[in-house]
Amino acid sequence: MTPGLPRGQVAPRNDGVNKDASLNDLQPVRGTRDLIGDDFRRHAHVIDTARRVAATYGFDEWATPIFEDTRVFSRTLGDTSDVVTKEMYSFEDRGGDSITLRPEGTAGVCRALVTGGLTQSLPQKVFYAGPMFRYERPQKGRYRQFHQIGCELIGPSEPLADAEVIACGWDILVALGISGDTVLELNTLGDAESKLAYRAGLIAYFTEHKAQLSEESLSRLERNPMRILDSKDAGDKAIVAHAPVIKPFLTEHAASFYAKLQEHLARMGVPYRENPRIVRGLDYYSHTAFEFVTDALGAQGTVMGGGRYDGLVEEMGGPPTPAVGWAAGIERLSMLLAIFPETESPVTVIPTGADAEPVAIDAVQLLRRAGIRAEIGYRGNLKRRMERANKQNARAAIIIGSDEAARGVAQVKNLATGEQHEVALSDLATHLA
Ligand code: ATP
Ligand code: MG
């Protein structure tokens, strides 16, 4: 509030205090959003629900820093991934170190596992929620600062771990009431040996169609042909449609891993469909790859994605450590929500007359300390204060005048029914609970 201005009046944009003219048209940075009112409530509901469901699966919440040494990401996400080549927010800090705002959560969790000496205390089951940063073209469901929830199950190499992680994600969608809008698409990327064989098969196929490939896909042809399967270019998509699938290239081990995973998912009641085109944007996956997709959000159809990343902890400088996990975009989940908790209606304490104010202050504090959302009307006559209570969507008005103050009572008016009765101040909290 600028001092000296009449109530309710906004300071002129250039009031002389602020000499920098460019500050007159301050806007949120492109691709960032403020979370206010229902936007925040949706956001918080997604996190609260996910946290609660993940806890039933035994996940503990971690919070890692939102910026890391750039190498945490450049080393591990793969130097052909979109995230590393085009999307990272990297800068040199005042000490000359290269820092990156985290574009995703898994690398930081693995870094924390290694630097915290937890690689000998496995399994670790990690849940996290927080902001991520990618320099992308902003559009509906795609932002430069966005938020993810995620789960990582680090240690077990059995397909049961993959199934549990996926089931946890599914149960979160169920708890949010949006599982009906999403489909789980499942694939396997095989083990190292299958990947190598598949890679050769893809290179052979794409080389035959070199002339029709986008420049970006051409550049990936030798380095990482699997990433071409994930291309968003329309011309590439037509070629990708007829590319070989991985199944015939799978080793016996990889094929039985995948079969076992499907068996567990069926037993856990998690519906899925196989999609051999799911490869995931980041390079560190093997075996399981999956996405929960929706057609309710237009082009930004993936709400949750994940898979097995057995090589990542080792790349971070730890011992070879199997792991599987997923991340989901909170903004996209929020957009799908049909219901989310509303703010609780307050009760409003209204003193009428100066001598009632101290008693009213005692009453409002008593209510708050009893866990009841309570407001106190500041000024104006009874009518103005009642209007304000209605505007706050209050469920009850607690009117305390000089007479009530002297007798230690209040008039409690139910604002939904209009009913009013007298209640002793000492009974207020129980009466309103
Ligand atoms: P996309 O193909 O949509 O770019 P991605 O493969 O880059 O997704 P992941 O790295 O797997 O996404 O991140 C997991 C989830 O995080 C996505 O499924 C999506 O819900 C969300 N997400 C990713 N990038 C953004 C973004 N820029 N804005 C909002 N949500 C995002
Ligand atoms: Mg992306």
Short mmCIF file of C-alpha atoms and ligand atoms in Angstrom, two decimals:
data_model
loop_
_atom_site.label_atom_id
_atom_site.label_comp_id
_atom_site.label_asym_id
_atom_site.label_seq_id
_atom_site.Cartn_x
_atom_site.Cartn_y
_atom_site.Cartn_z
CA MET A 1 0.00 0.00 0.00
CA THR A 2 1.35 3.41 -0.90
CA PRO A 3 1.11 5.74 2.09
CA GLY A 4 -1.02 8.85 1.78
CA LEU A 5 -3.47 7.51 -0.76
CA PRO A 6 -7.18 7.42 0.00
CA ARG A 7 -8.41 3.87 0.72
CA GLY A 8 -9.12 1.82 -2.32
CA GLN A 9 -7.17 4.06 -4.65
CA VAL A 10 -4.27 2.61 -6.57
CA ALA A 11 -0.99 4.48 -6.88
CA PRO A 12 -0.43 5.96 -10.34
CA ARG A 13 1.92 3.76 -12.36
CA ASN A 14 4.76 6.27 -12.33
CA ASP A 15 4.57 7.93 -8.93
CA GLY A 16 8.09 9.35 -9.11
CA VAL A 17 9.42 6.85 -6.56
CA ASN A 18 10.35 4.48 -9.26
CA LYS A 19 12.58 6.15 -11.80
CA ASP A 20 12.97 3.17 -14.12
CA ALA A 21 10.33 3.72 -16.80
CA SER A 22 10.57 0.11 -18.02
CA LEU A 23 9.14 -1.07 -14.69
CA ASN A 24 5.85 0.57 -15.65
CA ASP A 25 4.93 -2.34 -17.83
CA LEU A 26 6.10 -5.21 -15.67
CA GLN A 27 4.57 -8.50 -16.69
CA PRO A 28 5.13 -12.06 -15.52
CA VAL A 29 8.01 -13.60 -17.47
CA ARG A 30 6.82 -15.37 -20.61
CA GLY A 31 5.81 -18.94 -19.82
CA THR A 32 5.33 -18.34 -16.07
CA ARG A 33 2.02 -18.16 -14.22
CA ASP A 34 0.78 -16.95 -10.89
CA LEU A 35 -1.25 -19.43 -8.88
CA ILE A 36 -4.05 -17.53 -7.20
CA GLY A 37 -7.49 -18.56 -5.94
CA ASP A 38 -8.87 -21.67 -7.66
CA ASP A 39 -5.64 -22.10 -9.64
CA PHE A 40 -3.75 -22.52 -6.39
CA ARG A 41 -6.44 -24.73 -4.86
CA ARG A 42 -6.33 -27.10 -7.85
CA HIS A 43 -2.55 -27.17 -7.71
CA ALA A 44 -2.47 -27.88 -3.97
CA HIS A 45 -5.14 -30.57 -4.30
CA VAL A 46 -3.04 -32.43 -6.86
CA ILE A 47 0.01 -32.36 -4.58
CA ASP A 48 -1.91 -33.24 -1.40
CA THR A 49 -3.64 -36.16 -3.10
CA ALA A 50 -0.46 -37.48 -4.72
CA ARG A 51 1.48 -37.17 -1.47
CA ARG A 52 -1.20 -39.11 0.41
CA VAL A 53 -1.44 -41.92 -2.18
CA ALA A 54 2.36 -42.17 -2.58
CA ALA A 55 2.66 -42.54 1.20
CA THR A 56 0.38 -45.60 1.08
CA TYR A 57 2.94 -47.17 -1.28
CA GLY A 58 5.72 -46.39 1.17
CA PHE A 59 7.23 -43.38 -0.61
CA ASP A 60 8.92 -40.71 1.53
CA GLU A 61 9.01 -37.12 0.36
CA TRP A 62 12.33 -35.48 -0.56
CA ALA A 63 13.05 -31.92 -1.56
CA THR A 64 16.19 -31.26 -3.58
CA PRO A 65 17.42 -27.81 -4.69
CA ILE A 66 15.78 -26.24 -7.73
CA PHE A 67 19.22 -25.48 -9.16
CA GLU A 68 22.14 -27.84 -9.60
CA ASP A 69 25.59 -27.95 -11.13
CA THR A 70 24.85 -28.01 -14.88
CA ARG A 71 26.68 -31.34 -15.21
CA VAL A 72 23.99 -33.06 -13.10
CA PHE A 73 21.73 -32.68 -16.14
CA SER A 74 24.10 -32.46 -19.11
CA ARG A 75 25.87 -35.66 -18.14
CA THR A 76 22.77 -37.69 -17.48
CA LEU A 77 19.85 -36.59 -19.63
CA GLY A 78 21.80 -37.47 -22.78
CA ASP A 79 23.30 -34.93 -25.10
CA THR A 80 20.74 -35.57 -27.84
CA SER A 81 17.68 -34.99 -25.65
CA ASP A 82 15.58 -31.89 -26.39
CA VAL A 83 15.90 -30.87 -22.78
CA VAL A 84 19.69 -30.63 -22.89
CA THR A 85 20.08 -29.32 -26.42
CA LYS A 86 17.37 -26.65 -26.39
CA GLU A 87 15.48 -26.26 -23.17
CA MET A 88 17.81 -25.78 -20.20
CA TYR A 89 17.95 -22.57 -18.18
CA SER A 90 21.68 -22.44 -17.56
CA PHE A 91 23.69 -19.50 -16.29
CA GLU A 92 26.98 -18.68 -14.72
CA ASP A 93 26.63 -17.58 -11.11
CA ARG A 94 28.71 -14.84 -9.49
CA GLY A 95 31.38 -17.37 -8.59
CA GLY A 96 31.73 -18.45 -12.21
CA ASP A 97 30.07 -21.87 -11.74
CA SER A 98 27.68 -23.15 -14.40
CA ILE A 99 24.28 -23.60 -12.77
CA THR A 100 21.06 -24.96 -14.26
CA LEU A 101 17.50 -24.55 -13.04
CA ARG A 102 16.31 -28.14 -12.85
CA PRO A 103 14.35 -29.21 -15.94
CA GLU A 104 13.17 -32.40 -14.22
CA GLY A 105 13.40 -34.11 -10.85
CA THR A 106 15.03 -37.51 -11.35
CA ALA A 107 18.61 -36.35 -11.94
CA GLY A 108 18.59 -34.27 -8.73
CA VAL A 109 17.18 -37.17 -6.69
CA CYS A 110 19.95 -39.46 -7.99
CA ARG A 111 22.57 -36.81 -7.31
CA ALA A 112 21.22 -36.50 -3.76
CA LEU A 113 21.27 -40.29 -3.34
CA VAL A 114 24.95 -40.40 -4.32
CA THR A 115 26.17 -37.28 -2.49
CA GLY A 116 24.12 -38.17 0.59
CA GLY A 117 25.75 -41.61 0.78
CA LEU A 118 22.44 -43.42 0.44
CA THR A 119 23.47 -45.85 -2.30
CA GLN A 120 24.15 -48.46 0.40
CA SER A 121 20.73 -47.93 2.01
CA LEU A 122 18.44 -49.31 -0.65
CA PRO A 123 15.67 -49.40 -1.51
CA GLN A 124 14.89 -45.68 -1.41
CA LYS A 125 11.33 -44.74 -2.29
CA VAL A 126 11.11 -41.05 -3.08
CA PHE A 127 8.16 -38.76 -3.73
CA TYR A 128 8.73 -35.13 -4.72
CA ALA A 129 6.75 -32.11 -5.86
CA GLY A 130 8.01 -28.77 -7.10
CA PRO A 131 8.80 -26.36 -9.92
CA MET A 132 10.77 -27.33 -13.03
CA PHE A 133 12.13 -25.04 -15.75
CA ARG A 134 12.39 -25.54 -19.50
CA TYR A 135 12.86 -22.96 -22.21
CA GLU A 136 9.97 -24.04 -24.46
CA ARG A 137 7.44 -22.29 -26.63
CA PRO A 138 4.64 -21.53 -24.15
CA GLN A 139 1.14 -22.72 -25.01
CA LYS A 140 -1.78 -24.27 -23.17
CA GLY A 141 -0.34 -26.98 -20.89
CA ARG A 142 3.25 -26.02 -21.72
CA TYR A 143 5.10 -23.43 -19.64
CA ARG A 144 8.66 -22.36 -18.90
CA GLN A 145 8.17 -22.72 -15.19
CA PHE A 146 5.88 -25.68 -14.59
CA HIS A 147 5.46 -28.11 -11.72
CA GLN A 148 5.80 -31.82 -11.36
CA ILE A 149 5.00 -34.50 -8.86
CA GLY A 150 7.13 -37.59 -9.16
CA CYS A 151 8.00 -40.97 -7.64
CA GLU A 152 11.30 -42.83 -7.82
CA LEU A 153 11.82 -46.38 -6.59
CA ILE A 154 15.56 -46.90 -6.37
CA GLY A 155 17.14 -50.30 -5.72
CA PRO A 156 14.95 -53.15 -6.96
CA SER A 157 15.56 -54.55 -10.43
CA GLU A 158 12.42 -56.74 -10.49
CA PRO A 159 9.48 -55.89 -12.77
CA LEU A 160 7.30 -55.85 -9.64
CA ALA A 161 8.94 -52.50 -8.80
CA ASP A 162 7.92 -51.11 -12.20
CA ALA A 163 4.39 -52.37 -11.65
CA GLU A 164 4.17 -50.81 -8.18
CA VAL A 165 5.41 -47.46 -9.42
CA ILE A 166 2.90 -47.47 -12.28
CA ALA A 167 0.07 -48.61 -9.97
CA CYS A 168 0.89 -45.74 -7.61
CA GLY A 169 0.59 -43.29 -10.51
CA TRP A 170 -2.69 -44.88 -11.58
CA ASP A 171 -4.08 -44.71 -8.03
CA ILE A 172 -3.23 -41.01 -7.89
CA LEU A 173 -5.21 -40.43 -11.10
CA VAL A 174 -8.08 -42.44 -9.62
CA ALA A 175 -7.97 -40.43 -6.37
CA LEU A 176 -8.02 -37.20 -8.39
CA GLY A 177 -11.08 -38.47 -10.28
CA ILE A 178 -9.36 -38.23 -13.67
CA SER A 179 -8.39 -41.83 -14.43
CA GLY A 180 -11.36 -42.06 -16.81
CA ASP A 181 -9.83 -39.33 -18.99
CA THR A 182 -6.45 -41.03 -19.30
CA VAL A 183 -5.01 -44.16 -20.87
CA LEU A 184 -1.80 -45.87 -19.80
CA GLU A 185 0.39 -46.57 -22.82
CA LEU A 186 3.08 -49.10 -22.15
CA ASN A 187 6.21 -50.15 -23.96
CA THR A 188 9.57 -51.75 -23.37
CA LEU A 189 12.87 -50.37 -24.57
CA GLY A 190 14.60 -53.66 -23.77
CA ASP A 191 17.95 -54.19 -22.09
CA ALA A 192 21.28 -52.94 -23.46
CA GLU A 193 21.63 -55.83 -25.88
CA SER A 194 18.08 -55.49 -27.27
CA LYS A 195 18.56 -51.74 -27.58
CA LEU A 196 21.72 -52.21 -29.62
CA ALA A 197 20.02 -54.65 -32.00
CA TYR A 198 16.97 -52.40 -32.33
CA ARG A 199 19.19 -49.40 -32.94
CA ALA A 200 20.79 -51.16 -35.90
CA GLY A 201 17.34 -52.07 -37.23
CA LEU A 202 16.16 -48.47 -36.93
CA ILE A 203 19.28 -47.04 -38.57
CA ALA A 204 18.78 -49.41 -41.51
CA TYR A 205 15.12 -48.42 -41.88
CA PHE A 206 15.56 -44.66 -41.47
CA THR A 207 18.57 -44.64 -43.80
CA GLU A 208 16.29 -46.01 -46.54
CA HIS A 209 13.96 -43.03 -45.93
CA LYS A 210 16.66 -40.45 -45.34
CA ALA A 211 15.31 -38.14 -48.04
CA GLN A 212 11.98 -37.63 -46.22
CA LEU A 213 13.39 -37.08 -42.72
CA SER A 214 13.51 -33.67 -41.02
CA GLU A 215 16.91 -32.13 -40.45
CA GLU A 216 16.64 -32.73 -36.72
CA SER A 217 15.90 -36.42 -37.22
CA LEU A 218 18.76 -36.72 -39.70
CA SER A 219 21.09 -35.39 -37.03
CA ARG A 220 19.82 -38.09 -34.65
CA LEU A 221 20.05 -40.90 -37.17
CA GLU A 222 23.53 -42.04 -36.15
CA ARG A 223 23.62 -40.71 -32.60
CA ASN A 224 20.26 -41.80 -31.25
CA PRO A 225 17.80 -43.15 -33.82
CA MET A 226 15.28 -44.16 -31.15
CA ARG A 227 14.60 -40.49 -30.51
CA ILE A 228 13.29 -40.14 -34.08
CA LEU A 229 10.30 -42.23 -32.95
CA ASP A 230 9.40 -39.36 -30.61
CA SER A 231 9.60 -36.67 -33.32
CA LYS A 232 6.74 -34.17 -33.46
CA ASP A 233 7.46 -33.30 -37.13
CA ALA A 234 4.55 -34.29 -39.40
CA GLY A 235 6.81 -35.64 -42.17
CA ASP A 236 8.80 -37.73 -39.70
CA LYS A 237 5.59 -39.09 -38.21
CA ALA A 238 4.61 -40.59 -41.55
CA ILE A 239 7.94 -42.43 -41.78
CA VAL A 240 7.86 -43.42 -38.12
CA ALA A 241 4.44 -45.03 -38.62
CA HIS A 242 6.07 -47.87 -40.57
CA ALA A 243 9.33 -48.14 -38.64
CA PRO A 244 10.16 -51.51 -37.11
CA VAL A 245 8.97 -52.11 -33.53
CA ILE A 246 11.29 -53.37 -30.81
CA LYS A 247 9.56 -56.68 -30.00
CA PRO A 248 11.45 -58.94 -32.45
CA PHE A 249 14.74 -57.42 -31.25
CA LEU A 250 14.17 -58.19 -27.55
CA THR A 251 16.47 -60.62 -25.78
CA GLU A 252 14.81 -63.43 -23.84
CA HIS A 253 15.50 -61.60 -20.58
CA ALA A 254 13.97 -58.34 -21.82
CA ALA A 255 10.93 -60.11 -23.24
CA SER A 256 10.25 -62.00 -20.02
CA PHE A 257 10.75 -58.83 -17.95
CA TYR A 258 8.09 -57.12 -20.04
CA ALA A 259 5.72 -60.10 -19.83
CA LYS A 260 6.09 -60.20 -16.04
CA LEU A 261 5.36 -56.48 -15.76
CA GLN A 262 2.15 -56.91 -17.73
CA GLU A 263 1.15 -59.84 -15.53
CA HIS A 264 1.63 -57.71 -12.37
CA LEU A 265 -0.29 -54.78 -13.82
CA ALA A 266 -3.21 -57.04 -14.68
CA ARG A 267 -3.20 -58.46 -11.15
CA MET A 268 -3.14 -54.95 -9.67
CA GLY A 269 -6.08 -53.93 -11.84
CA VAL A 270 -4.23 -51.25 -13.79
CA PRO A 271 -5.58 -51.04 -17.35
CA TYR A 272 -3.08 -50.34 -20.15
CA ARG A 273 -2.56 -50.60 -23.83
CA GLU A 274 0.68 -51.37 -25.54
CA ASN A 275 2.17 -48.64 -27.69
CA PRO A 276 5.49 -49.55 -29.33
CA ARG A 277 6.11 -45.85 -30.13
CA ILE A 278 6.52 -44.73 -26.52
CA VAL A 279 10.23 -43.97 -26.14
CA ARG A 280 10.30 -41.05 -23.67
CA GLY A 281 12.15 -37.79 -24.25
CA LEU A 282 15.16 -38.48 -22.05
CA ASP A 283 17.97 -40.84 -22.95
CA TYR A 284 18.47 -42.75 -19.74
CA TYR A 285 15.62 -45.27 -19.93
CA SER A 286 15.74 -49.06 -20.42
CA HIS A 287 13.08 -51.79 -20.17
CA THR A 288 9.84 -50.13 -19.07
CA ALA A 289 8.65 -46.91 -20.70
CA PHE A 290 5.13 -45.60 -20.19
CA GLU A 291 2.93 -42.55 -20.47
CA PHE A 292 -0.51 -41.71 -19.21
CA VAL A 293 -2.12 -39.78 -22.06
CA THR A 294 -5.38 -37.91 -22.49
CA ASP A 295 -7.14 -36.42 -25.47
CA ALA A 296 -8.82 -33.79 -23.27
CA LEU A 297 -5.89 -31.35 -23.45
CA GLY A 298 -5.23 -30.99 -27.17
CA ALA A 299 -1.61 -31.28 -28.24
CA GLN A 300 -0.25 -31.45 -24.67
CA GLY A 301 -1.70 -34.93 -24.14
CA THR A 302 0.86 -36.57 -21.86
CA VAL A 303 0.06 -36.05 -18.19
CA MET A 304 2.50 -38.52 -16.67
CA GLY A 305 5.55 -40.28 -18.06
CA GLY A 306 8.24 -42.54 -16.76
CA GLY A 307 10.18 -45.73 -16.96
CA ARG A 308 13.19 -47.70 -15.78
CA TYR A 309 16.53 -45.94 -15.65
CA ASP A 310 19.04 -48.49 -14.39
CA GLY A 311 22.11 -46.58 -15.63
CA LEU A 312 21.49 -43.15 -14.17
CA VAL A 313 22.83 -43.48 -10.62
CA GLU A 314 26.08 -44.88 -12.01
CA GLU A 315 26.40 -41.96 -14.42
CA MET A 316 26.02 -39.68 -11.41
CA GLY A 317 29.11 -41.28 -9.89
CA GLY A 318 27.42 -43.96 -7.78
CA PRO A 319 27.50 -47.75 -8.05
CA PRO A 320 25.30 -49.49 -10.65
CA THR A 321 21.81 -49.09 -9.17
CA PRO A 322 18.51 -50.13 -10.72
CA ALA A 323 15.67 -47.61 -10.51
CA VAL A 324 12.24 -46.86 -11.93
CA GLY A 325 10.02 -43.80 -11.65
CA TRP A 326 7.68 -41.29 -13.22
CA ALA A 327 6.89 -37.60 -13.25
CA ALA A 328 3.58 -35.89 -13.91
CA GLY A 329 2.81 -32.31 -14.86
CA ILE A 330 0.72 -30.64 -12.16
CA GLU A 331 -0.66 -28.00 -14.56
CA ARG A 332 -1.98 -30.68 -16.92
CA LEU A 333 -3.46 -32.71 -14.05
CA SER A 334 -5.05 -29.54 -12.63
CA MET A 335 -6.73 -28.80 -15.95
CA LEU A 336 -8.38 -32.22 -15.90
CA LEU A 337 -9.77 -31.87 -12.36
CA ALA A 338 -13.54 -31.64 -12.22
CA ILE A 339 -13.70 -31.31 -8.45
CA PHE A 340 -11.31 -29.95 -5.86
CA PRO A 341 -11.85 -28.75 -2.29
CA GLU A 342 -13.21 -25.25 -1.86
CA THR A 343 -11.94 -22.90 0.80
CA GLU A 344 -13.71 -23.48 4.09
CA SER A 345 -16.29 -20.76 4.86
CA PRO A 346 -15.22 -18.61 7.77
CA VAL A 347 -17.26 -17.33 10.66
CA THR A 348 -17.09 -13.56 11.11
CA VAL A 349 -17.02 -11.91 14.49
CA ILE A 350 -18.63 -8.48 14.43
CA PRO A 351 -18.20 -6.12 17.38
CA THR A 352 -20.74 -3.31 17.45
CA GLY A 353 -19.44 -0.49 19.59
CA ALA A 354 -15.94 0.25 20.86
CA ASP A 355 -16.38 -1.41 24.27
CA ALA A 356 -17.28 -4.71 22.55
CA GLU A 357 -14.05 -4.84 20.54
CA PRO A 358 -11.74 -6.38 23.19
CA VAL A 359 -14.30 -9.13 23.85
CA ALA A 360 -14.66 -9.71 20.10
CA ILE A 361 -10.87 -10.01 19.74
CA ASP A 362 -10.84 -12.62 22.52
CA ALA A 363 -13.67 -14.48 20.80
CA VAL A 364 -12.03 -14.56 17.33
CA GLN A 365 -8.70 -15.76 18.78
CA LEU A 366 -10.48 -18.45 20.80
CA LEU A 367 -12.18 -19.72 17.63
CA ARG A 368 -8.95 -19.74 15.61
CA ARG A 369 -7.14 -21.64 18.31
CA ALA A 370 -9.94 -24.17 18.23
CA GLY A 371 -9.17 -24.69 14.53
CA ILE A 372 -12.10 -22.70 13.15
CA ARG A 373 -11.53 -20.31 10.23
CA ALA A 374 -12.58 -16.98 11.72
CA GLU A 375 -12.46 -13.33 10.65
CA ILE A 376 -13.13 -10.13 12.52
CA GLY A 377 -15.05 -7.27 10.92
CA TYR A 378 -12.91 -4.15 11.06
CA ARG A 379 -15.08 -1.14 10.48
CA GLY A 380 -18.41 0.30 9.36
CA ASN A 381 -21.85 -0.05 10.87
CA LEU A 382 -23.51 -3.38 11.52
CA LYS A 383 -25.11 -3.41 8.07
CA ARG A 384 -21.80 -2.79 6.26
CA ARG A 385 -20.10 -5.45 8.32
CA MET A 386 -22.86 -7.96 7.64
CA GLU A 387 -22.52 -7.24 3.93
CA ARG A 388 -18.83 -7.89 4.14
CA ALA A 389 -19.41 -11.15 6.04
CA ASN A 390 -21.71 -12.26 3.22
CA LYS A 391 -19.10 -11.32 0.67
CA GLN A 392 -16.53 -13.43 2.51
CA ASN A 393 -19.02 -16.27 2.11
CA ALA A 394 -19.15 -16.56 5.91
CA ARG A 395 -21.32 -19.31 7.33
CA ALA A 396 -22.09 -17.44 10.53
CA ALA A 397 -21.90 -13.94 11.97
CA ILE A 398 -21.06 -13.62 15.65
CA ILE A 399 -22.43 -10.29 16.75
CA ILE A 400 -21.13 -8.85 20.01
CA GLY A 401 -22.51 -5.50 21.26
CA SER A 402 -21.87 -3.76 24.59
CA ASP A 403 -24.74 -5.66 26.20
CA GLU A 404 -23.50 -9.04 24.97
CA ALA A 405 -19.93 -8.15 25.97
CA ALA A 406 -21.07 -7.33 29.50
CA ARG A 407 -23.02 -10.59 29.78
CA GLY A 408 -20.30 -12.80 28.19
CA VAL A 409 -22.51 -13.93 25.29
CA ALA A 410 -22.82 -13.39 21.52
CA GLN A 411 -25.63 -13.45 19.00
CA VAL A 412 -24.81 -16.20 16.51
CA LYS A 413 -26.53 -15.76 13.18
CA ASN A 414 -26.50 -18.63 10.70
CA LEU A 415 -26.06 -16.81 7.39
CA ALA A 416 -27.45 -19.68 5.34
CA THR A 417 -30.77 -19.97 7.22
CA GLY A 418 -30.99 -16.54 8.86
CA GLU A 419 -31.60 -18.24 12.23
CA GLN A 420 -30.13 -16.45 15.22
CA HIS A 421 -29.59 -17.38 18.84
CA GLU A 422 -27.60 -16.39 21.85
CA VAL A 423 -24.55 -18.47 22.79
CA ALA A 424 -22.23 -18.08 25.78
CA LEU A 425 -18.74 -16.99 24.64
CA SER A 426 -17.27 -19.99 26.45
CA ASP A 427 -19.43 -22.31 24.31
CA LEU A 428 -18.76 -20.59 20.95
CA ALA A 429 -16.08 -22.96 19.66
CA THR A 430 -18.08 -26.11 20.44
CA HIS A 431 -21.20 -24.52 19.02
CA LEU A 432 -19.48 -23.65 15.71
CA ALA A 433 -17.28 -26.74 15.30
P1 ATP B 1 6.28 -33.36 -23.87
O1 ATP B 1 6.40 -34.47 -24.86
O2 ATP B 1 4.87 -32.89 -23.64
O3 ATP B 1 7.26 -32.25 -24.12
P2 ATP B 1 8.15 -34.52 -22.06
O4 ATP B 1 8.39 -35.88 -22.58
O5 ATP B 1 9.13 -33.45 -22.32
O6 ATP B 1 6.67 -34.02 -22.48
P3 ATP B 1 8.67 -35.33 -19.35
O7 ATP B 1 10.05 -34.85 -19.36
O8 ATP B 1 8.41 -36.77 -19.40
O9 ATP B 1 7.84 -34.60 -20.50
O10 ATP B 1 7.89 -34.72 -18.10
C1 ATP B 1 6.80 -35.41 -17.47
C2 ATP B 1 5.55 -34.59 -17.51
O11 ATP B 1 5.79 -33.25 -17.13
C3 ATP B 1 4.91 -34.46 -18.87
O12 ATP B 1 4.15 -35.59 -19.17
C4 ATP B 1 4.03 -33.24 -18.69
O13 ATP B 1 2.83 -33.57 -18.02
C5 ATP B 1 4.88 -32.38 -17.79
N1 ATP B 1 5.61 -31.37 -18.56
C6 ATP B 1 6.76 -31.51 -19.27
N2 ATP B 1 7.15 -30.35 -19.82
C7 ATP B 1 6.20 -29.43 -19.45
C8 ATP B 1 6.02 -28.03 -19.70
N3 ATP B 1 6.91 -27.32 -20.39
N4 ATP B 1 4.93 -27.42 -19.18
C9 ATP B 1 4.03 -28.11 -18.46
N5 ATP B 1 4.14 -29.42 -18.18
C10 ATP B 1 5.21 -30.08 -18.67
MG MG B 2 9.23 -31.86 -23.68
#
